[in-house]
mmCIF file of C-alpha atoms and ligand atoms in Angstrom:
data_model
loop_
_atom_site.group_PDB
_atom_site.id
_atom_site.type_symbol
_atom_site.label_atom_id
_atom_site.label_comp_id
_atom_site.label_asym_id
_atom_site.label_seq_id
_atom_site.Cartn_x
_atom_site.Cartn_y
_atom_site.Cartn_z
ATOM 1 C CA MET R 1 8.770 -1.017 12.246
ATOM 2 C CA GLU R 2 9.646 1.179 9.431
ATOM 3 C CA ILE R 3 6.427 0.775 7.046
ATOM 4 C CA GLY R 4 6.098 2.402 3.395
ATOM 5 C CA ILE R 5 3.416 2.164 1.487
ATOM 6 C CA ILE R 6 3.957 3.096 -2.173
ATOM 7 C CA GLY R 7 0.139 4.841 -3.871
ATOM 8 C CA ALA R 8 -0.857 5.384 -0.515
ATOM 9 C CA THR R 9 -3.331 7.541 -2.214
ATOM 10 C CA GLY R 10 -5.018 5.305 -3.498
ATOM 11 C CA TYR R 11 -8.130 2.989 -1.865
ATOM 12 C CA SER R 12 -6.192 -0.351 -1.328
ATOM 13 C CA GLY R 13 -3.249 2.680 0.388
ATOM 14 C CA VAL R 14 -4.916 4.740 2.058
ATOM 15 C CA GLU R 15 -7.071 1.283 3.844
ATOM 16 C CA LEU R 16 -3.856 0.041 4.305
ATOM 17 C CA TYR R 17 -2.298 3.770 6.085
ATOM 18 C CA ARG R 18 -5.537 3.302 8.234
ATOM 19 C CA LEU R 19 -5.006 -0.476 9.129
ATOM 20 C CA LEU R 20 -1.050 0.032 9.756
ATOM 21 C CA CYS R 21 -2.550 3.345 12.009
ATOM 22 C CA GLY R 22 -4.490 0.913 14.350
ATOM 23 C CA HIS R 23 -1.204 -2.217 14.738
ATOM 24 C CA PRO R 24 -0.254 -3.164 18.017
ATOM 25 C CA GLU R 25 3.231 -2.581 16.442
ATOM 26 C CA LYS R 26 3.080 1.263 16.695
ATOM 27 C CA PRO R 27 5.008 0.478 12.814
ATOM 28 C CA ALA R 28 6.687 4.122 11.058
ATOM 29 C CA VAL R 29 4.791 4.633 8.053
ATOM 30 C CA THR R 30 6.637 6.424 4.650
ATOM 31 C CA LEU R 31 4.027 7.720 2.355
ATOM 32 C CA PHE R 32 4.931 7.814 -1.009
ATOM 33 C CA SER R 33 3.113 9.125 -4.059
ATOM 34 C CA SER R 34 4.348 10.125 -7.560
ATOM 35 C CA SER R 35 1.741 12.504 -8.432
ATOM 36 C CA LYS R 36 0.483 14.176 -4.608
ATOM 37 C CA GLU R 37 4.356 14.937 -3.503
ATOM 38 C CA GLY R 38 4.297 17.494 -0.639
ATOM 39 C CA GLN R 39 0.924 17.056 0.149
ATOM 40 C CA TYR R 40 -0.377 15.504 3.281
ATOM 41 C CA ILE R 41 -2.616 12.255 3.139
ATOM 42 C CA THR R 42 -5.172 14.367 5.705
ATOM 43 C CA ASP R 43 -5.190 16.999 2.764
ATOM 44 C CA GLU R 44 -7.382 13.987 0.056
ATOM 45 C CA TYR R 45 -8.991 11.747 3.130
ATOM 46 C CA PRO R 46 -10.046 14.034 6.139
ATOM 47 C CA GLN R 47 -11.109 10.862 7.719
ATOM 48 C CA LEU R 48 -7.403 10.615 9.327
ATOM 49 C CA THR R 49 -7.336 14.205 10.525
ATOM 50 C CA GLU R 50 -5.703 13.459 14.392
ATOM 51 C CA ILE R 51 -6.052 9.553 13.847
ATOM 52 C CA THR R 52 -1.425 9.746 13.471
ATOM 53 C CA ASN R 53 0.162 12.474 12.149
ATOM 54 C CA LYS R 54 -0.633 14.125 8.878
ATOM 55 C CA GLY R 55 1.514 11.678 6.270
ATOM 56 C CA MET R 56 3.380 13.360 4.666
ATOM 57 C CA LEU R 57 3.984 12.732 1.179
ATOM 58 C CA HIS R 58 7.175 12.026 -0.335
ATOM 59 C CA LYS R 59 8.712 11.081 -3.626
ATOM 60 C CA LEU R 60 9.921 7.444 -3.585
ATOM 61 C CA SER R 61 13.725 7.409 -3.543
ATOM 62 C CA ALA R 62 16.215 5.323 -2.436
ATOM 63 C CA ASP R 63 17.808 7.101 0.299
ATOM 64 C CA HIS R 64 13.305 7.168 1.982
ATOM 65 C CA ILE R 65 13.644 3.648 1.864
ATOM 66 C CA LYS R 66 16.774 1.915 2.202
ATOM 67 C CA LYS R 67 16.141 1.013 6.359
ATOM 68 C CA MET R 68 12.742 0.219 5.797
ATOM 69 C CA ASP R 69 11.559 -3.619 6.890
ATOM 70 C CA ILE R 70 8.531 -3.665 4.293
ATOM 71 C CA VAL R 71 7.675 -1.514 1.571
ATOM 72 C CA PHE R 72 4.089 -1.987 0.437
ATOM 73 C CA SER R 73 3.182 -1.309 -3.721
ATOM 74 C CA CYS R 74 -0.352 -0.025 -3.904
ATOM 75 C CA ALA R 75 0.628 1.464 -7.230
ATOM 76 C CA PRO R 76 -1.545 -0.058 -10.733
ATOM 77 C CA SER R 77 0.179 -2.615 -12.549
ATOM 78 C CA GLY R 78 2.086 -1.561 -14.777
ATOM 79 C CA VAL R 79 3.880 0.480 -12.731
ATOM 80 C CA SER R 80 5.097 -2.645 -9.656
ATOM 81 C CA THR R 81 6.872 -4.300 -13.246
ATOM 82 C CA GLU R 82 8.651 -0.976 -14.199
ATOM 83 C CA ILE R 83 9.569 1.334 -10.375
ATOM 84 C CA LEU R 84 10.028 -2.615 -7.781
ATOM 85 C CA PRO R 85 13.730 -4.532 -9.143
ATOM 86 C CA PRO R 86 15.537 -1.899 -8.247
ATOM 87 C CA LEU R 87 13.859 -1.909 -4.454
ATOM 88 C CA LEU R 88 13.533 -5.586 -4.683
ATOM 89 C CA ASP R 89 17.698 -5.552 -5.947
ATOM 90 C CA ALA R 90 18.786 -3.922 -2.833
ATOM 91 C CA GLY R 91 17.484 -6.435 -0.948
ATOM 92 C CA ILE R 92 14.238 -4.970 0.110
ATOM 93 C CA ARG R 93 10.972 -6.941 1.591
ATOM 94 C CA VAL R 94 8.371 -6.288 -0.669
ATOM 95 C CA ILE R 95 4.115 -6.565 -1.071
ATOM 96 C CA ASP R 96 3.286 -6.294 -4.468
ATOM 97 C CA LEU R 97 -0.959 -5.618 -4.670
ATOM 98 C CA ALA R 98 -0.775 -5.552 -8.453
ATOM 99 C CA GLY R 99 -0.855 -8.120 -10.674
ATOM 100 C CA ASP R 100 3.072 -8.051 -11.690
ATOM 101 C CA TYR R 101 4.493 -11.283 -9.829
ATOM 102 C CA ARG R 102 0.860 -13.134 -9.907
ATOM 103 C CA LEU R 103 1.505 -15.642 -12.619
ATOM 104 C CA LYS R 104 5.426 -17.437 -13.486
ATOM 105 C CA ASP R 105 4.864 -17.061 -16.936
ATOM 106 C CA SER R 106 5.854 -13.640 -18.564
ATOM 107 C CA VAL R 107 4.660 -15.188 -21.544
ATOM 108 C CA LEU R 108 0.669 -15.796 -20.008
ATOM 109 C CA TYR R 109 1.499 -11.958 -18.246
ATOM 110 C CA GLU R 110 2.272 -10.655 -21.364
ATOM 111 C CA LYS R 111 -1.372 -11.922 -23.629
ATOM 112 C CA TRP R 112 -3.456 -11.403 -20.505
ATOM 113 C CA TYR R 113 -2.002 -7.553 -18.966
ATOM 114 C CA LYS R 114 -0.854 -6.559 -22.417
ATOM 115 C CA LYS R 115 2.503 -5.414 -20.591
ATOM 116 C CA PRO R 116 5.368 -6.001 -20.974
ATOM 117 C CA ALA R 117 6.168 -8.650 -18.224
ATOM 118 C CA PRO R 118 8.490 -8.003 -15.333
ATOM 119 C CA PRO R 119 12.113 -9.668 -14.732
ATOM 120 C CA GLU R 120 12.654 -13.272 -15.250
ATOM 121 C CA ARG R 121 13.831 -13.628 -11.950
ATOM 122 C CA TRP R 122 11.330 -11.860 -9.805
ATOM 123 C CA LEU R 123 8.666 -13.201 -11.085
ATOM 124 C CA HIS R 124 9.878 -16.726 -10.211
ATOM 125 C CA GLU R 125 11.537 -15.428 -6.858
ATOM 126 C CA ALA R 126 7.299 -14.147 -5.753
ATOM 127 C CA VAL R 127 5.579 -15.642 -3.597
ATOM 128 C CA TYR R 128 2.086 -16.103 -4.372
ATOM 129 C CA GLY R 129 0.505 -14.377 -0.804
ATOM 130 C CA LEU R 130 -3.254 -16.929 -0.287
ATOM 131 C CA SER R 131 -2.491 -15.893 3.515
ATOM 132 C CA GLU R 132 -4.411 -19.458 4.290
ATOM 133 C CA TRP R 133 -2.332 -21.193 1.705
ATOM 134 C CA ASN R 134 1.132 -20.516 1.755
ATOM 135 C CA LYS R 135 2.375 -19.345 5.049
ATOM 136 C CA GLU R 136 5.368 -21.080 4.697
ATOM 137 C CA LYS R 137 7.122 -19.576 1.783
ATOM 138 C CA ILE R 138 5.060 -16.415 3.236
ATOM 139 C CA GLN R 139 7.015 -16.414 5.911
ATOM 140 C CA SER R 140 10.502 -16.183 4.536
ATOM 141 C CA ALA R 141 9.563 -14.546 1.198
ATOM 142 C CA GLN R 142 11.644 -11.113 -0.193
ATOM 143 C CA LEU R 143 8.605 -10.506 -2.649
ATOM 144 C CA ILE R 144 4.949 -10.956 -2.238
ATOM 145 C CA ALA R 145 2.630 -11.021 -4.680
ATOM 146 C CA ASN R 146 -0.867 -10.436 -2.953
ATOM 147 C CA PRO R 147 -3.625 -12.299 -4.500
ATOM 148 C CA GLY R 148 -6.537 -10.514 -6.853
ATOM 149 C CA CYS R 149 -10.008 -9.558 -5.088
ATOM 150 C CA TYR R 150 -11.635 -12.492 -6.995
ATOM 151 C CA PRO R 151 -9.677 -14.476 -7.259
ATOM 152 C CA THR R 152 -8.780 -14.383 -2.816
ATOM 153 C CA ALA R 153 -12.853 -15.134 -2.810
ATOM 154 C CA VAL R 154 -13.300 -17.873 -5.927
ATOM 155 C CA SER R 155 -10.169 -19.716 -4.314
ATOM 156 C CA LEU R 156 -10.336 -19.844 -0.754
ATOM 157 C CA ALA R 157 -13.371 -21.176 -1.560
ATOM 158 C CA LEU R 158 -12.996 -24.102 -4.575
ATOM 159 C CA LEU R 159 -9.286 -25.017 -3.176
ATOM 160 C CA PRO R 160 -10.497 -27.865 -0.216
ATOM 161 C CA LEU R 161 -12.763 -29.371 -2.023
ATOM 162 C CA LEU R 162 -10.300 -29.997 -5.495
ATOM 163 C CA LYS R 163 -8.006 -31.165 -2.856
ATOM 164 C CA HIS R 164 -9.906 -32.909 -1.685
ATOM 165 C CA ASN R 165 -10.900 -34.985 -5.991
ATOM 166 C CA LEU R 166 -14.653 -33.526 -4.665
ATOM 167 C CA ILE R 167 -16.237 -31.369 -8.048
ATOM 168 C CA ASP R 168 -14.918 -32.057 -11.242
ATOM 169 C CA PRO R 169 -12.865 -29.468 -12.154
ATOM 170 C CA LEU R 170 -13.187 -29.747 -16.215
ATOM 171 C CA THR R 171 -16.695 -27.889 -14.566
ATOM 172 C CA ILE R 172 -15.920 -25.011 -12.858
ATOM 173 C CA ILE R 173 -17.488 -21.453 -13.331
ATOM 174 C CA ALA R 174 -17.550 -19.459 -11.444
ATOM 175 C CA ASP R 175 -19.739 -15.747 -11.405
ATOM 176 C CA ALA R 176 -18.440 -13.087 -9.710
ATOM 177 C CA LYS R 177 -19.921 -9.238 -9.112
ATOM 178 C CA SER R 178 -17.785 -6.790 -7.611
ATOM 179 C CA GLY R 179 -18.585 -3.157 -5.486
ATOM 180 C CA LEU R 180 -17.531 -0.060 -7.496
ATOM 181 C CA SER R 181 -14.376 0.549 -5.073
ATOM 182 C CA GLY R 182 -11.805 -2.395 -6.550
ATOM 183 C CA ALA R 183 -12.194 0.231 -10.610
ATOM 184 C CA GLY R 184 -9.640 2.083 -8.043
ATOM 185 C CA ALA R 185 -9.683 5.739 -7.098
ATOM 186 C CA SER R 186 -9.122 7.584 -10.595
ATOM 187 C CA LEU R 187 -11.686 7.783 -12.932
ATOM 188 C CA ALA R 188 -13.837 5.784 -15.545
ATOM 189 C CA LYS R 189 -16.633 6.709 -18.076
ATOM 190 C CA SER R 190 -17.889 2.975 -16.432
ATOM 191 C CA ALA R 191 -17.699 4.701 -12.307
ATOM 192 C CA HIS R 192 -19.774 7.430 -13.159
ATOM 193 C CA TYR R 193 -23.092 7.335 -10.943
ATOM 194 C CA ALA R 194 -25.162 7.988 -13.398
ATOM 195 C CA GLN R 195 -23.734 4.689 -15.254
ATOM 196 C CA ALA R 196 -23.282 2.597 -11.952
ATOM 197 C CA ASN R 197 -26.013 3.155 -10.320
ATOM 198 C CA GLU R 198 -29.038 1.343 -10.492
ATOM 199 C CA ASN R 199 -27.815 -0.211 -12.686
ATOM 200 C CA THR R 200 -25.779 -3.787 -12.866
ATOM 201 C CA VAL R 201 -23.129 -4.096 -15.679
ATOM 202 C CA ILE R 202 -21.017 -7.178 -17.204
ATOM 203 C CA TYR R 203 -17.522 -6.643 -17.645
ATOM 204 C CA LYS R 204 -14.350 -8.799 -19.596
ATOM 205 C CA MET R 205 -16.739 -11.447 -20.314
ATOM 206 C CA ASN R 206 -13.123 -14.950 -20.783
ATOM 207 C CA GLN R 207 -11.178 -11.358 -21.138
ATOM 208 C CA HIS R 208 -10.837 -10.769 -16.846
ATOM 209 C CA GLN R 209 -6.654 -10.380 -16.496
ATOM 210 C CA HIS R 210 -7.316 -13.099 -13.284
ATOM 211 C CA ILE R 211 -8.873 -15.881 -15.217
ATOM 212 C CA PRO R 212 -5.549 -17.630 -15.569
ATOM 213 C CA GLU R 213 -3.989 -16.889 -11.641
ATOM 214 C CA MET R 214 -6.770 -18.899 -11.054
ATOM 215 C CA GLU R 215 -6.443 -21.710 -13.550
ATOM 216 C CA LYS R 216 -2.987 -21.737 -11.778
ATOM 217 C CA ASN R 217 -4.471 -21.964 -7.945
ATOM 218 C CA PHE R 218 -6.501 -24.768 -9.154
ATOM 219 C CA ALA R 219 -3.531 -26.924 -11.502
ATOM 220 C CA SER R 220 -0.907 -26.039 -7.975
ATOM 221 C CA ILE R 221 -2.983 -28.114 -5.821
ATOM 222 C CA GLY R 222 -5.699 -30.756 -7.647
ATOM 223 C CA LYS R 223 -4.983 -33.505 -10.521
ATOM 224 C CA THR R 224 -5.207 -31.986 -13.369
ATOM 225 C CA ASP R 225 -4.825 -28.689 -15.266
ATOM 226 C CA VAL R 226 -7.348 -26.817 -14.992
ATOM 227 C CA THR R 227 -9.925 -23.998 -17.665
ATOM 228 C CA MET R 228 -12.832 -22.631 -15.917
ATOM 229 C CA THR R 229 -15.454 -19.782 -17.249
ATOM 230 C CA PHE R 230 -15.335 -16.558 -15.213
ATOM 231 C CA SER R 231 -18.343 -13.255 -15.817
ATOM 232 C CA THR R 232 -17.233 -10.842 -13.670
ATOM 233 C CA HIS R 233 -20.524 -7.571 -13.063
ATOM 234 C CA LEU R 234 -19.988 -4.325 -11.640
ATOM 235 C CA VAL R 235 -22.709 -3.779 -8.870
ATOM 236 C CA PRO R 236 -24.036 -0.659 -6.907
ATOM 237 C CA MET R 237 -22.138 -1.480 -4.175
ATOM 238 C CA THR R 238 -19.210 0.591 -3.069
ATOM 239 C CA ARG R 239 -17.285 -2.287 -1.680
ATOM 240 C CA GLY R 240 -17.777 -6.282 -2.075
ATOM 241 C CA ILE R 241 -17.266 -9.283 -3.902
ATOM 242 C CA MET R 242 -19.676 -12.104 -3.845
ATOM 243 C CA ALA R 243 -18.331 -15.616 -5.840
ATOM 244 C CA THR R 244 -21.563 -17.925 -7.298
ATOM 245 C CA ILE R 245 -19.450 -20.313 -8.104
ATOM 246 C CA TYR R 246 -20.558 -23.797 -9.951
ATOM 247 C CA SER R 247 -19.559 -27.426 -10.434
ATOM 248 C CA GLU R 248 -20.268 -31.238 -10.466
ATOM 249 C CA LEU R 249 -19.848 -33.452 -7.229
ATOM 250 C CA GLU R 250 -17.687 -36.176 -8.358
ATOM 251 C CA PRO R 251 -19.056 -39.458 -7.948
ATOM 252 C CA GLY R 252 -19.852 -41.347 -4.453
ATOM 253 C CA LYS R 253 -19.067 -37.332 -2.648
ATOM 254 C CA SER R 254 -21.939 -35.991 -1.044
ATOM 255 C CA PRO R 255 -22.901 -32.407 0.888
ATOM 256 C CA GLN R 256 -21.177 -33.846 3.545
ATOM 257 C CA ASN R 257 -18.026 -34.471 2.365
ATOM 258 C CA VAL R 258 -17.993 -30.292 1.084
ATOM 259 C CA LEU R 259 -18.508 -28.953 4.407
ATOM 260 C CA ARG R 260 -15.594 -31.720 6.032
ATOM 261 C CA ALA R 261 -13.513 -30.946 3.887
ATOM 262 C CA LEU R 262 -13.776 -26.561 4.241
ATOM 263 C CA GLN R 263 -14.479 -27.177 8.136
ATOM 264 C CA GLU R 264 -11.272 -29.140 8.073
ATOM 265 C CA CYS R 265 -9.415 -26.456 6.176
ATOM 266 C CA TYR R 266 -10.037 -23.738 7.694
ATOM 267 C CA GLU R 267 -10.195 -24.628 11.376
ATOM 268 C CA LYS R 268 -7.371 -22.867 12.207
ATOM 269 C CA GLU R 269 -7.900 -19.757 10.568
ATOM 270 C CA HIS R 270 -9.423 -17.066 12.666
ATOM 271 C CA PHE R 271 -10.253 -15.181 8.656
ATOM 272 C CA VAL R 272 -12.280 -17.738 6.568
ATOM 273 C CA ARG R 273 -15.275 -18.623 8.403
ATOM 274 C CA VAL R 274 -17.524 -21.679 7.259
ATOM 275 C CA HIS R 275 -21.928 -21.827 7.318
ATOM 276 C CA PRO R 276 -23.673 -24.956 7.443
ATOM 277 C CA GLU R 277 -25.199 -26.359 4.557
ATOM 278 C CA ASN R 278 -27.440 -23.901 2.220
ATOM 279 C CA THR R 279 -26.707 -20.542 4.445
ATOM 280 C CA MET R 280 -26.985 -17.571 1.572
ATOM 281 C CA LEU R 281 -24.531 -15.371 1.956
ATOM 282 C CA GLY R 282 -23.880 -11.437 1.402
ATOM 283 C CA THR R 283 -21.316 -8.970 1.563
ATOM 284 C CA LYS R 284 -22.899 -7.509 4.378
ATOM 285 C CA GLN R 285 -21.562 -9.624 6.237
ATOM 286 C CA VAL R 286 -17.889 -8.992 6.337
ATOM 287 C CA TYR R 287 -17.818 -5.162 5.315
ATOM 288 C CA GLY R 288 -15.481 -3.389 6.505
ATOM 289 C CA SER R 289 -13.696 -7.010 7.509
ATOM 290 C CA ASN R 290 -10.882 -9.152 7.272
ATOM 291 C CA TYR R 291 -13.707 -11.989 6.754
ATOM 292 C CA CYS R 292 -14.137 -14.625 3.882
ATOM 293 C CA ASP R 293 -17.509 -16.259 4.732
ATOM 294 C CA ILE R 294 -18.593 -19.078 2.895
ATOM 295 C CA SER R 295 -21.237 -21.703 2.493
ATOM 296 C CA PHE R 296 -22.961 -24.126 -1.072
ATOM 297 C CA SER R 297 -25.761 -26.091 -1.744
ATOM 298 C CA PHE R 298 -26.001 -29.352 -3.598
ATOM 299 C CA ASP R 299 -29.099 -29.557 -5.977
ATOM 300 C CA GLU R 300 -29.768 -33.312 -6.876
ATOM 301 C CA ARG R 301 -32.194 -32.610 -9.383
ATOM 302 C CA THR R 302 -29.281 -31.678 -11.046
ATOM 303 C CA GLY R 303 -25.848 -33.097 -9.384
ATOM 304 C CA ARG R 304 -24.510 -29.586 -9.314
ATOM 305 C CA LEU R 305 -22.490 -27.773 -6.369
ATOM 306 C CA THR R 306 -22.989 -24.924 -6.027
ATOM 307 C CA LEU R 307 -20.657 -22.350 -3.460
ATOM 308 C CA TYR R 308 -20.245 -18.714 -2.691
ATOM 309 C CA SER R 309 -18.261 -16.867 -1.081
ATOM 310 C CA VAL R 310 -17.624 -13.481 0.315
ATOM 311 C CA ILE R 311 -15.112 -10.680 0.880
ATOM 312 C CA ASP R 312 -14.721 -6.955 1.282
ATOM 313 C CA ASN R 313 -12.622 -6.347 -2.044
ATOM 314 C CA LEU R 314 -10.579 -3.622 0.075
ATOM 315 C CA LEU R 315 -9.265 -5.550 3.051
ATOM 316 C CA LYS R 316 -9.769 -9.330 2.997
ATOM 317 C CA GLY R 317 -9.205 -8.995 -1.622
ATOM 318 C CA ALA R 318 -6.577 -6.417 -0.877
ATOM 319 C CA ALA R 319 -4.815 -4.435 2.338
ATOM 320 C CA GLY R 320 -6.359 -6.425 4.523
ATOM 321 C CA GLN R 321 -4.937 -9.720 3.348
ATOM 322 C CA ALA R 322 -0.898 -7.897 2.596
ATOM 323 C CA LEU R 323 -1.532 -6.736 6.017
ATOM 324 C CA HIS R 324 -1.322 -10.316 7.782
ATOM 325 C CA ASN R 325 1.231 -11.896 5.026
ATOM 326 C CA MET R 326 3.015 -8.389 6.727
ATOM 327 C CA ASN R 327 2.470 -9.873 9.884
ATOM 328 C CA ILE R 328 3.341 -13.787 8.975
ATOM 329 C CA MET R 329 6.609 -12.658 7.803
ATOM 330 C CA MET R 330 7.221 -10.741 9.792
ATOM 331 C CA ASP R 331 6.204 -12.911 12.745
ATOM 332 C CA LEU R 332 3.320 -11.150 14.245
ATOM 333 C CA ASP R 333 0.266 -12.388 15.637
ATOM 334 C CA GLU R 334 -0.860 -13.295 12.028
ATOM 335 C CA THR R 335 -4.153 -11.309 13.622
ATOM 336 C CA ALA R 336 -2.650 -8.248 14.800
ATOM 337 C CA GLY R 337 -4.491 -4.900 13.798
ATOM 338 C CA LEU R 338 -6.976 -6.474 11.915
ATOM 339 C CA GLN R 339 -9.251 -7.354 14.014
ATOM 340 C CA LEU R 340 -12.380 -5.207 12.471
ATOM 341 C CA ILE R 341 -15.786 -6.880 13.587
ATOM 342 C CA PRO R 342 -17.183 -6.186 9.684
ATOM 343 C CA GLN R 343 -19.962 -2.939 10.129
ATOM 344 C CA PHE R 344 -23.794 -3.564 9.455
ATOM 345 C CA PRO R 345 -26.238 -2.018 7.904
HETATM 346 N N1 LIG C 1 -9.315 -1.837 -5.151
HETATM 347 C C1 LIG C 1 -9.412 -3.147 -5.218
HETATM 348 O O1 LIG C 1 -10.771 -3.298 -4.690
HETATM 349 C C2 LIG C 1 -7.472 -4.254 -5.115
HETATM 350 C C3 LIG C 1 -8.048 -5.038 -4.531
HETATM 351 C C4 LIG C 1 -7.524 -5.910 -4.562
HETATM 352 C C5 LIG C 1 -5.720 -6.012 -5.679
HETATM 353 N N2 LIG C 1 -5.893 -4.566 -6.211
HETATM 354 C C6 LIG C 1 -5.119 -3.001 -7.038
HETATM 355 O O2 LIG C 1 -3.993 -2.919 -5.939
HETATM 356 C C7 LIG C 1 -3.263 -2.050 -6.878
HETATM 357 C C8 LIG C 1 -4.027 -0.368 -6.159
HETATM 358 O O3 LIG C 1 -5.171 -0.339 -6.092
HETATM 359 P P1 LIG C 1 -6.591 1.027 -6.211
HETATM 360 O O4 LIG C 1 -7.744 0.037 -6.063
HETATM 361 O O5 LIG C 1 -6.396 1.318 -4.244
HETATM 362 O O6 LIG C 1 -5.997 1.365 -7.015
HETATM 363 P P2 LIG C 1 -6.308 3.202 -7.109
HETATM 364 O O7 LIG C 1 -6.869 4.054 -6.659
HETATM 365 O O8 LIG C 1 -5.601 4.419 -8.605
HETATM 366 O O9 LIG C 1 -5.102 3.548 -6.518
HETATM 367 C C9 LIG C 1 -3.420 3.320 -7.408
HETATM 368 C C10 LIG C 1 -2.645 4.275 -7.142
HETATM 369 O O10 LIG C 1 -1.268 4.039 -7.817
HETATM 370 C C11 LIG C 1 -0.648 5.686 -7.891
HETATM 371 N N3 LIG C 1 0.396 5.474 -9.011
HETATM 372 C C12 LIG C 1 -0.351 5.653 -10.194
HETATM 373 N N4 LIG C 1 0.462 5.654 -11.015
HETATM 374 C C13 LIG C 1 1.739 5.205 -10.362
HETATM 375 C C14 LIG C 1 3.477 4.858 -10.744
HETATM 376 N N5 LIG C 1 3.574 5.506 -11.757
HETATM 377 N N6 LIG C 1 4.548 5.272 -9.726
HETATM 378 C C15 LIG C 1 3.682 4.805 -8.551
HETATM 379 N N7 LIG C 1 2.546 5.579 -7.948
HETATM 380 C C16 LIG C 1 2.170 5.217 -8.933
HETATM 381 C C17 LIG C 1 -1.648 6.592 -7.202
HETATM 382 O O11 LIG C 1 -0.914 7.583 -6.098
HETATM 383 P P3 LIG C 1 -0.441 8.351 -6.443
HETATM 384 O O12 LIG C 1 -0.437 9.336 -7.712
HETATM 385 O O13 LIG C 1 -0.409 8.492 -4.978
HETATM 386 O O14 LIG C 1 1.573 7.971 -6.750
HETATM 387 C C18 LIG C 1 -2.702 6.004 -7.315
HETATM 388 O O15 LIG C 1 -3.940 6.258 -6.728
HETATM 389 C C19 LIG C 1 -3.711 -1.928 -7.988
HETATM 390 O O16 LIG C 1 -2.758 -2.730 -8.538
HETATM 391 C C20 LIG C 1 -4.597 -3.325 -7.899
HETATM 392 O O17 LIG C 1 -4.971 -4.358 -9.898
HETATM 393 C C21 LIG C 1 -7.469 -4.087 -5.443
#
């Protein structure tokens, strides 16, 4: 297999490269960089020394990509809109980790991302890569829009309940926390040690670009359109997302229905682990793995259900899910290169 990674020097790109270095199919991987052409990935990331060759960084060119089976793009949102259409027009299969192709509606994209939308053709052809929920389409897709990290954690927990009409979709509030690697490797004031350490910060309240992505996911499965409340926080840890999601159970539905719906949806899925009611979760139990762990509690006093969902943002929320999608597209064992046991402590 011939694989390319655009944006290989970023956090998701280098995580993907690490996973591909351990993939049983031993793919030939070409790394692309827009700023470090001619250097080696091991210059920046010495942990990869002697794991593979030194990982020369190349400038993206038509010649390089023409014989590739799959190209991953780990570039920022906005960049994918510019650089991917020529690759797609040339027939290359692409998995894009950015948000550019996740929304089918260009007006919605421009409103939330505040950038020009990608060409309509590719916006419509893109297949949303929430692996457990879209396998058939992923298998034959040319372009995968890999889900955002928050939407992965929130959607995997909520979709089974919406599918079985167990909760009132108009009562959903998702409260999420992320480690700093969620913001990528480039420097920002909010990521300075002095600002992030011993601090928890709420950001983009009611304005996060992942809101329409999640509402689209819910609308695809439920009977009504959903408008949700979504809050995001940066917490002083490196990896991890915890989503705490509140909603009201529909009349006559019970916590037993909730557990059954979650178990039924995921009993054949390797990467989603459903825990019994009232199991308290933490991000460290999925750290360094491609798992999403889910549980819930029900408060009889208020009639409110609280769901918990934890992932590693760089794996299940980015590179891990992208590789899972590649395995599905290439008809490989879904767990190939992803049998990662969470690290602790
Ligand atoms: N971090 C996460 O947890 C996470 C989760 C889900 C999705 N994502 C998405 O995945 C993508 C990568 O995220 P990240 O966190 O890995 O970001 P990052 O660490 O900032 O890396 C992005 C990389 O993109 C490359 N790049 C920048 N401008 C480019 C251009 N004009 N053309 C080509 N490449 C360019 C850069 O590498 P070079 O300078 O070497 O080209 C940079 O290292 C983003 O779209 C992000 O939204 C991230």
